[in-house]
Amino acid sequence: AQRVTQPEKLLSVFKGAPVELKCNYSYSGSPELFWYVQYSRQRLQLLLRHISRESIKGFTADLNKGETSFHLKKPFAQEEDSAMYYCALSAGNNRKLIWGLGTSLAVNP
Amino acid sequence: NAGVTQTPKFRVLKTGQSMTLLCAQDMNHEYMYWYRQDPGMGLRLIHYSVGEGTTAKGEVPDGYNVSRLKKQNFLLGLESAAPSQTSVYFCASSYLPNTEAFFGQGTRLTVV
C-alpha cells in the first residue's frame, strides 16, 4: 500500500540549530515527493519537490530510494520557519497525492 | 491573481442543516480537490475532479457530495450536517495530479 509516514508530530528546536523533519514513504514504483508548508493562519503552499532539487528558504530534501525517505533539512533554523510541514507522495496510476500526517515545527528564540 | 478562493471562510451549522462550500480557481487547472484537515489526522481527501463534469470519491466521501459544472468551480455539499463534520476544509487545484497543488485559504466549519 502507498503510504507516507512522518514520525514526529511535533519538533521543537532552538534558533540557529539544525533541523530535520523526517518523511518515509512506501511505494513500489517511481515516487514523486513534495514538501508543503502551512504557516500560521496561511494556506498550504508548496515548499519544494524532489524533481526540482532546489533549496527553498534554506531547506533541502534529498530522495533516498534505498531508505525510502525524503527528509527535509535546514542547517540553521529561524523563528519564521515555525509552521506545519507536510510530506506528500504522488503515486499510482492516477498520481493522486498521498499525505503524511504532518510535523509541527517550533523554532524557539 | 486570486489563485484558489474558498467561500465562506467560517460557518456554524446546526446538526441536520445543509450547506455548500464554493471553490473557485482562475488558473485553468483541470484537477480540483476537497480535503478536510483535523488535528492528528492530517489532510484527508474527500472528493476530487479530473475535469469539468467529472468527480470521484476520495478516502472520506461519506456525507458529502460534489459538483464540477464549470471548470473553474468545485462545489462541496453537506446535505445533512453532523458534528463529525466539524473540520477545516481546504480546496486545491493543480494542472496535473503530480504538479504543484494550489490551496485555498480554508473554511472553518463547526456543526453544533
Short mmCIF file of N, CA and C in Angstrom, two decimals, chain A residues 43-44, chain B residues 1-6 23-33 68 71-73 91-96 99-105:
data_model
loop_
_atom_site.label_atom_id
_atom_site.label_comp_id
_atom_site.label_asym_id
_atom_site.label_seq_id
_atom_site.Cartn_x
_atom_site.Cartn_y
_atom_site.Cartn_z
N ARG A 43 -2.49 29.65 4.02
CA ARG A 43 -2.84 28.44 3.28
C ARG A 43 -1.63 27.56 3.06
N LEU A 44 -1.87 26.31 2.81
CA LEU A 44 -0.77 25.40 2.46
C LEU A 44 -0.13 25.86 1.16
N ASN B 1 -3.82 38.24 -9.14
CA ASN B 1 -4.10 36.84 -9.42
C ASN B 1 -4.64 36.18 -8.17
N ALA B 2 -5.94 35.79 -8.19
CA ALA B 2 -6.58 35.30 -6.98
C ALA B 2 -6.13 33.90 -6.63
N GLY B 3 -5.85 33.05 -7.64
CA GLY B 3 -5.47 31.67 -7.33
C GLY B 3 -6.69 30.85 -7.01
N VAL B 4 -6.75 30.31 -5.80
CA VAL B 4 -7.86 29.49 -5.35
C VAL B 4 -8.59 30.23 -4.23
N THR B 5 -9.87 30.42 -4.41
CA THR B 5 -10.68 31.15 -3.45
C THR B 5 -11.80 30.28 -2.93
N GLN B 6 -11.93 30.22 -1.61
CA GLN B 6 -12.99 29.45 -0.98
C GLN B 6 -14.00 30.38 -0.34
N CYS B 23 -15.56 26.56 -4.21
CA CYS B 23 -14.15 26.74 -4.52
C CYS B 23 -14.04 27.24 -5.94
N ALA B 24 -13.29 28.30 -6.12
CA ALA B 24 -13.10 28.86 -7.45
C ALA B 24 -11.61 29.05 -7.71
N GLN B 25 -11.19 28.64 -8.92
CA GLN B 25 -9.79 28.83 -9.29
C GLN B 25 -9.72 29.51 -10.65
N ASP B 26 -8.71 30.35 -10.81
CA ASP B 26 -8.59 31.12 -12.04
C ASP B 26 -7.32 30.76 -12.82
N MET B 27 -6.82 29.54 -12.60
CA MET B 27 -5.58 29.12 -13.23
C MET B 27 -5.81 28.11 -14.34
N ASN B 28 -7.08 27.89 -14.68
CA ASN B 28 -7.43 26.96 -15.75
C ASN B 28 -6.95 25.52 -15.46
N HIS B 29 -6.92 25.18 -14.17
CA HIS B 29 -6.49 23.85 -13.79
C HIS B 29 -7.58 22.82 -14.06
N GLU B 30 -7.16 21.63 -14.48
CA GLU B 30 -8.10 20.54 -14.70
C GLU B 30 -8.49 19.86 -13.38
N TYR B 31 -7.51 19.72 -12.50
CA TYR B 31 -7.72 18.92 -11.29
C TYR B 31 -8.09 19.81 -10.12
N MET B 32 -9.12 19.40 -9.42
CA MET B 32 -9.53 20.10 -8.21
C MET B 32 -9.84 19.08 -7.13
N TYR B 33 -9.65 19.51 -5.88
CA TYR B 33 -9.73 18.59 -4.73
C TYR B 33 -10.41 19.28 -3.55
N ARG B 68 -18.97 19.66 -10.38
CA ARG B 68 -17.99 20.46 -11.15
C ARG B 68 -18.64 20.80 -12.49
N LYS B 71 -15.48 24.45 -15.17
CA LYS B 71 -14.09 24.08 -14.93
C LYS B 71 -13.49 24.83 -13.75
N GLN B 72 -13.88 26.08 -13.59
CA GLN B 72 -13.24 26.88 -12.56
C GLN B 72 -13.84 26.70 -11.18
N ASN B 73 -14.96 26.01 -11.08
CA ASN B 73 -15.64 25.89 -9.79
C ASN B 73 -15.79 24.44 -9.36
N CYS B 91 -9.78 23.49 -0.26
CA CYS B 91 -9.88 23.19 -1.67
C CYS B 91 -8.50 23.39 -2.29
N ALA B 92 -8.21 22.62 -3.31
CA ALA B 92 -6.93 22.77 -4.01
C ALA B 92 -7.14 22.49 -5.48
N SER B 93 -6.24 23.00 -6.28
CA SER B 93 -6.29 22.71 -7.71
C SER B 93 -4.88 22.51 -8.21
N SER B 94 -4.76 21.78 -9.31
CA SER B 94 -3.45 21.57 -9.92
C SER B 94 -3.62 21.35 -11.41
N TYR B 95 -2.56 21.63 -12.14
CA TYR B 95 -2.59 21.43 -13.58
C TYR B 95 -2.62 19.93 -13.92
N LEU B 96 -1.75 19.20 -13.24
CA LEU B 96 -1.72 17.75 -13.33
C LEU B 96 -1.69 17.20 -11.91
N THR B 99 1.73 17.70 -10.17
CA THR B 99 2.35 19.02 -10.17
C THR B 99 1.88 19.80 -8.95
N GLU B 100 2.41 20.97 -8.77
CA GLU B 100 2.12 21.75 -7.58
C GLU B 100 0.63 21.95 -7.40
N ALA B 101 0.16 21.68 -6.19
CA ALA B 101 -1.23 21.93 -5.84
C ALA B 101 -1.33 23.29 -5.17
N PHE B 102 -2.29 24.08 -5.60
CA PHE B 102 -2.52 25.41 -5.03
C PHE B 102 -3.76 25.32 -4.15
N PHE B 103 -3.61 25.82 -2.94
CA PHE B 103 -4.67 25.67 -1.95
C PHE B 103 -5.43 26.97 -1.72
N GLY B 104 -6.69 26.80 -1.35
CA GLY B 104 -7.46 27.92 -0.86
C GLY B 104 -7.10 28.21 0.59
N GLN B 105 -7.72 29.24 1.13
CA GLN B 105 -7.37 29.68 2.48
C GLN B 105 -8.06 28.87 3.56
#
